[in-house]
Coordinates of C-alpha atoms and ligand atoms in Angstrom, one line a residue:
X1 CA -3.2 2.2 -23.1
X2 CA -0.6 3.6 -20.6
X3 CA 3.1 3.0 -21.1
X4 CA 4.2 -0.5 -19.8
X5 CA 0.7 -1.8 -19.6
X6 CA -0.9 -4.6 -21.7
X7 CA -4.4 -5.5 -22.8
X8 CA -5.5 -8.5 -20.8
X9 CA -7.2 -10.0 -23.9
X10 CA -3.8 -9.9 -25.7
X11 CA -2.5 -12.6 -23.4
X12 CA -5.1 -15.1 -24.4
X13 CA -3.0 -16.7 -27.1
X14 CA 0.0 -17.1 -24.8
X15 CA -1.4 -19.4 -22.1
X16 CA -3.7 -22.4 -21.8
X17 CA -4.8 -22.0 -18.1
X18 CA -5.9 -18.9 -16.4
X19 CA -6.3 -18.7 -12.6
X20 CA -8.3 -15.7 -11.3
X21 CA -8.5 -14.1 -7.9
X22 CA -12.2 -13.1 -7.5
X23 CA -12.7 -9.9 -5.4
X24 CA -11.2 -6.9 -7.1
X25 CA -10.7 -8.8 -10.4
X26 CA -14.1 -10.2 -11.3
X27 CA -16.3 -8.3 -8.9
X28 CA -16.1 -5.7 -6.1
X29 CA -18.5 -6.9 -3.3
X30 CA -21.6 -7.6 -5.3
X31 CA -20.8 -5.4 -8.3
X32 CA -19.5 -7.0 -11.5
X33 CA -16.2 -5.4 -12.8
X34 CA -16.6 -4.4 -16.5
X35 CA -15.0 -6.8 -19.1
X36 CA -14.6 -9.7 -16.6
X37 CA -17.3 -12.0 -18.1
X38 CA -16.2 -11.1 -21.7
X39 CA -12.7 -12.4 -20.9
X40 CA -13.9 -15.5 -19.2
X41 CA -16.1 -16.4 -22.2
X42 CA -13.3 -15.6 -24.7
X43 CA -11.0 -18.0 -22.8
X44 CA -13.6 -20.7 -22.9
X45 CA -14.4 -20.0 -26.6
X46 CA -10.7 -20.5 -27.4
X47 CA -10.8 -24.0 -25.8
X48 CA -8.8 -22.9 -22.8
X49 CA -9.5 -23.1 -19.1
X50 CA -10.4 -20.8 -16.2
X51 CA -10.0 -21.5 -12.4
X52 CA -10.7 -19.4 -9.4
X53 CA -8.6 -19.0 -6.3
X54 CA -9.8 -16.9 -3.4
X55 CA -8.4 -16.5 0.2
X56 CA -11.8 -16.5 1.8
X57 CA -12.3 -19.3 4.3
X58 CA -15.9 -18.4 5.3
X59 CA -17.6 -19.1 2.0
X60 CA -18.0 -22.5 0.3
X61 CA -17.0 -23.3 -3.3
X62 CA -20.7 -23.8 -4.1
X63 CA -21.6 -20.3 -2.7
X64 CA -18.9 -18.8 -4.9
X65 CA -20.3 -20.8 -7.9
X66 CA -23.7 -19.3 -7.1
X67 CA -22.3 -15.8 -6.8
X68 CA -20.7 -16.2 -10.2
X69 CA -24.1 -17.0 -11.6
X70 CA -25.7 -14.1 -9.8
X71 CA -23.1 -11.4 -10.4
X72 CA -21.6 -12.5 -13.7
X73 CA -24.2 -14.7 -15.3
X74 CA -21.4 -17.2 -15.6
X75 CA -21.6 -20.9 -14.6
X76 CA -18.7 -23.2 -13.9
X77 CA -18.1 -26.5 -12.0
X78 CA -17.4 -26.0 -8.3
X79 CA -14.3 -28.1 -8.7
X80 CA -12.6 -25.2 -10.6
X81 CA -13.1 -23.0 -7.5
X82 CA -10.6 -23.0 -4.7
X83 CA -11.0 -21.3 -1.3
X84 CA -8.6 -21.3 1.7
X85 CA -10.9 -23.8 3.5
X86 CA -11.2 -26.2 0.5
X87 CA -7.4 -26.0 0.0
X88 CA -6.9 -26.8 3.7
X89 CA -9.1 -29.9 3.2
X90 CA -7.2 -30.8 0.0
X91 CA -3.8 -30.4 1.7
X92 CA -4.9 -32.6 4.6
X93 CA -6.4 -35.2 2.2
X94 CA -3.4 -35.3 -0.1
X95 CA -0.4 -34.8 2.3
X96 CA -1.7 -35.7 5.7
X97 CA -4.0 -38.7 5.3
X98 CA -1.9 -40.6 7.9
X99 CA -3.2 -38.2 10.6
X100 CA -5.6 -39.7 13.1
X101 CA -7.3 -36.8 15.0
X102 CA -7.6 -33.2 14.1
X103 CA -8.5 -30.3 16.4
X104 CA -10.4 -27.8 14.1
X105 CA -10.7 -24.2 15.4
X106 CA -12.9 -22.2 13.0
X107 CA -16.4 -21.8 11.6
X108 CA -18.7 -24.7 10.5
X109 CA -17.5 -24.7 6.9
X110 CA -13.9 -25.5 7.8
X111 CA -15.1 -28.3 10.2
X112 CA -17.0 -29.8 7.2
X113 CA -14.0 -29.6 4.9
X114 CA -11.8 -31.4 7.3
X115 CA -14.5 -34.0 8.3
X116 CA -14.8 -34.8 4.6
X117 CA -11.2 -35.9 4.5
X118 CA -12.1 -38.9 6.7
X119 CA -9.9 -37.8 9.6
X120 CA -11.6 -37.8 13.0
X121 CA -12.4 -34.2 14.0
X122 CA -12.6 -32.5 17.4
X123 CA -14.9 -29.5 16.7
X124 CA -13.5 -26.7 18.9
X125 CA -16.8 -24.8 18.9
X126 CA -17.8 -27.2 21.7
X127 CA -15.3 -25.2 23.8
X128 CA -16.8 -21.8 22.9
X129 CA -17.8 -21.1 26.6
X130 CA -14.8 -22.7 28.3
X131 CA -13.2 -19.5 29.5
X132 CA -14.5 -18.9 33.0
X133 CA -13.1 -21.9 34.9
X134 CA -10.0 -22.7 32.9
X135 CA -6.6 -21.2 33.8
X136 CA -2.9 -22.1 33.4
X137 CA -3.3 -24.1 36.6
X138 CA -6.1 -26.4 35.4
X139 CA -5.3 -30.0 34.9
X140 CA -8.1 -32.1 33.3
X141 CA -8.5 -34.8 30.7
X142 CA -8.1 -32.6 27.5
X143 CA -7.0 -35.6 25.3
X144 CA -4.4 -33.4 23.6
X145 CA -2.0 -36.3 23.3
X146 CA -4.3 -37.9 20.7
X147 CA -4.4 -34.8 18.5
X148 CA -1.8 -35.0 15.8
X149 CA -3.2 -32.1 13.6
X150 CA -4.4 -28.6 14.5
X151 CA -6.4 -26.8 11.8
X152 CA -7.2 -23.1 12.3
X153 CA -9.5 -20.7 10.5
X154 CA -11.1 -17.5 11.5
X155 CA -13.0 -17.9 14.8
X156 CA -14.5 -15.0 16.6
X157 CA -15.2 -17.3 19.6
X158 CA -11.5 -18.0 20.1
X159 CA -10.5 -18.3 23.8
X160 CA -7.7 -19.3 26.2
X161 CA -9.0 -22.9 26.4
X162 CA -8.9 -23.5 22.6
X163 CA -5.5 -21.9 22.3
X164 CA -4.1 -23.9 25.3
X165 CA -5.4 -27.1 23.9
X166 CA -3.9 -26.4 20.5
X167 CA -0.6 -25.4 22.0
X168 CA -0.4 -28.5 24.3
X169 CA -1.1 -30.7 21.2
X170 CA 1.6 -28.9 19.1
X171 CA 4.1 -29.4 21.9
X172 CA 3.3 -33.2 21.7
X173 CA 4.0 -33.2 18.0
X174 CA 0.8 -32.1 16.3
X175 CA 1.2 -30.2 13.0
X176 CA -0.5 -26.8 12.4
X177 CA -2.4 -25.9 9.3
X178 CA -4.0 -22.5 8.8
X179 CA -6.4 -21.2 6.2
X180 CA -4.6 -17.8 5.9
X181 CA -2.0 -15.6 7.4
X182 CA -4.0 -12.4 7.6
X183 CA -3.2 -10.9 11.0
X184 CA -5.8 -8.2 10.7
X185 CA -9.0 -8.3 8.8
X186 CA -11.9 -6.0 7.9
X187 CA -14.0 -4.9 10.8
X188 CA -17.6 -4.4 9.6
X189 CA -18.6 -2.8 13.0
X190 CA -15.8 -0.2 12.7
X191 CA -15.2 0.2 9.0
X192 CA -12.3 2.6 9.6
X193 CA -10.5 0.1 11.7
X194 CA -9.2 -3.5 11.3
X195 CA -10.0 -6.3 13.7
X196 CA -7.9 -9.4 14.7
X197 CA -7.5 -11.9 11.9
X198 CA -6.9 -15.6 12.1
X199 CA -3.2 -15.0 11.3
X200 CA -2.8 -13.4 14.7
X201 CA -3.9 -16.6 16.6
X202 CA -1.7 -18.6 14.3
X203 CA 1.2 -16.2 14.9
X204 CA 0.7 -16.6 18.6
X205 CA 1.0 -20.5 18.4
X206 CA 3.9 -20.2 16.0
X207 CA 5.7 -17.8 18.4
X208 CA 5.0 -20.0 21.4
X209 CA 5.9 -23.3 19.8
X210 CA 8.7 -22.2 17.4
X211 CA 6.9 -24.3 14.6
X212 CA 5.6 -22.8 11.4
X213 CA 2.0 -23.4 10.1
X214 CA 1.2 -24.6 6.6
X215 CA -1.0 -21.8 5.2
X216 CA -3.5 -23.0 2.7
X217 CA -4.2 -19.6 1.3
X218 CA -2.2 -17.3 -1.0
X219 CA 0.8 -16.5 -1.0
X220 CA 1.8 -20.1 -0.1
X221 CA 3.2 -21.6 -3.4
X222 CA 2.3 -25.1 -2.2
X223 CA -1.3 -24.5 -3.2
X224 CA -0.3 -24.2 -6.9
X225 CA 0.9 -27.8 -6.7
X226 CA -2.4 -28.9 -5.3
X227 CA -4.4 -27.1 -8.0
X228 CA -1.9 -28.1 -10.7
X229 CA -2.0 -31.7 -9.8
X230 CA -5.8 -31.9 -9.7
X231 CA -6.2 -30.1 -13.1
X232 CA -2.9 -31.1 -14.8
X233 CA -1.6 -27.6 -15.1
X234 CA 2.0 -26.9 -16.1
X235 CA 3.5 -23.7 -14.7
X236 CA 4.6 -22.4 -18.1
X237 CA 1.1 -22.7 -19.5
X238 CA -0.5 -20.8 -16.7
X239 CA -1.3 -17.1 -16.0
X240 CA -2.4 -16.0 -12.6
X241 CA -4.6 -12.8 -12.5
X242 CA -5.0 -10.8 -9.3
X243 CA -5.3 -7.3 -7.8
X244 CA -3.2 -7.7 -4.7
X245 CA 0.6 -7.5 -4.8
X246 CA 1.2 -9.0 -1.4
X247 CA -1.0 -12.1 -1.8
X248 CA -1.7 -12.7 -5.5
X249 CA 1.5 -11.5 -7.2
X250 CA 3.7 -12.8 -4.4
X251 CA 1.9 -16.2 -4.7
X252 CA 2.5 -16.3 -8.5
X253 CA 6.2 -15.3 -8.1
X254 CA 6.8 -17.9 -5.4
X255 CA 5.0 -20.6 -7.5
X256 CA 7.0 -19.7 -10.6
X257 CA 3.9 -18.7 -12.6
X258 CA 3.5 -15.6 -14.8
X259 CA 1.1 -13.0 -13.4
X260 CA -1.1 -10.2 -14.5
X261 CA -1.9 -7.4 -12.0
X262 CA -5.1 -5.6 -12.7
X263 CA -5.8 -2.2 -11.3
X264 CA -9.5 -2.7 -10.5
X265 CA -9.1 -3.7 -6.8
X266 CA -6.8 -3.0 -3.9
X267 CA -4.0 -1.8 -6.3
X268 CA -5.3 1.3 -7.9
X269 CA -3.7 3.4 -10.6
X270 CA -3.0 6.2 -8.1
X271 CA -1.2 3.9 -5.6
X272 CA 0.4 1.5 -8.1
X273 CA 3.9 3.1 -8.3
X274 CA 4.1 3.4 -4.5
X275 CA 3.0 -0.2 -3.9
X276 CA 5.3 -1.6 -6.7
X277 CA 8.3 0.2 -5.2
X278 CA 7.6 -0.9 -1.6
X279 CA 10.1 -3.3 -0.2
X280 CA 8.9 -6.9 -0.3
X281 CA 6.1 -6.2 -2.8
X282 CA 6.2 -8.7 -5.7
X283 CA 6.6 -7.5 -9.3
X284 CA 4.0 -8.8 -11.8
X285 CA 4.9 -10.1 -15.2
X286 CA 2.2 -7.9 -16.8
X287 CA 0.0 -5.0 -15.6
X288 CA -3.4 -4.1 -17.1
X289 CA -5.9 -1.4 -16.2
X290 CA -8.7 -4.0 -16.3
X291 CA -9.7 -7.3 -18.0
X292 CA -10.4 -5.7 -21.5
Ligands
MG1 MG1 -8.5 -9.7 -4.7

């Protein structure tokens, strides 16, 4: 054990609730990270509780539950799993039930999450091909005055029509909810480069309108309240475990929850000191090499 580091298993007696990030903590892609299942089982055996919080907006809670079965051989109720899409739905259901009509820009899963809240949804994918005849001069019946909520997730069919419709609605008072703030995201076509993330469309609308979006992914501390209220979790009884300083540890710090940084994902032993000393990076309560 290196100086200043702890054994993750030594923290078991200190907390009642353990919220895990997934990628880089439990698995890397489709590879199980050693010691992850053993710690999950030890927490359960001690009569304590595990939850899972991931920033992905493209995969459903059920798909993550199935991946846990496949990769870890570990089964858990889907209601203990939180994704950026499911949290956008929870936020709308809990805090925005008075809304009448939502414009949802994103993939099918996000549309379903918002439809499940009972709010009428305009699925922006019907405008996927509205880019040839629409300009800043166009005046047509866009019904933006009826839209009182705009929800955005990753959409690689984004276009000027969708953005203009969202911006018109926001100027008329619609609120903006986003699944994440990632301005750049992995490009699988060009692995050495990033591509535009959902956060870049959201930043565009924020910049034009001067209004801030509610971001349903980490590091927004508001999502701890959603999870905590659903599962009756008190901050002081909870440990958050993640591999990313800028999302996981910043989230825990902002939410007032203790955190454990593990060095099995984006923060590696060789770049840890550099990342910890970088301006704006959060400091974790504990650091461990892995979940042993
Ligand atoms: Mg991670």
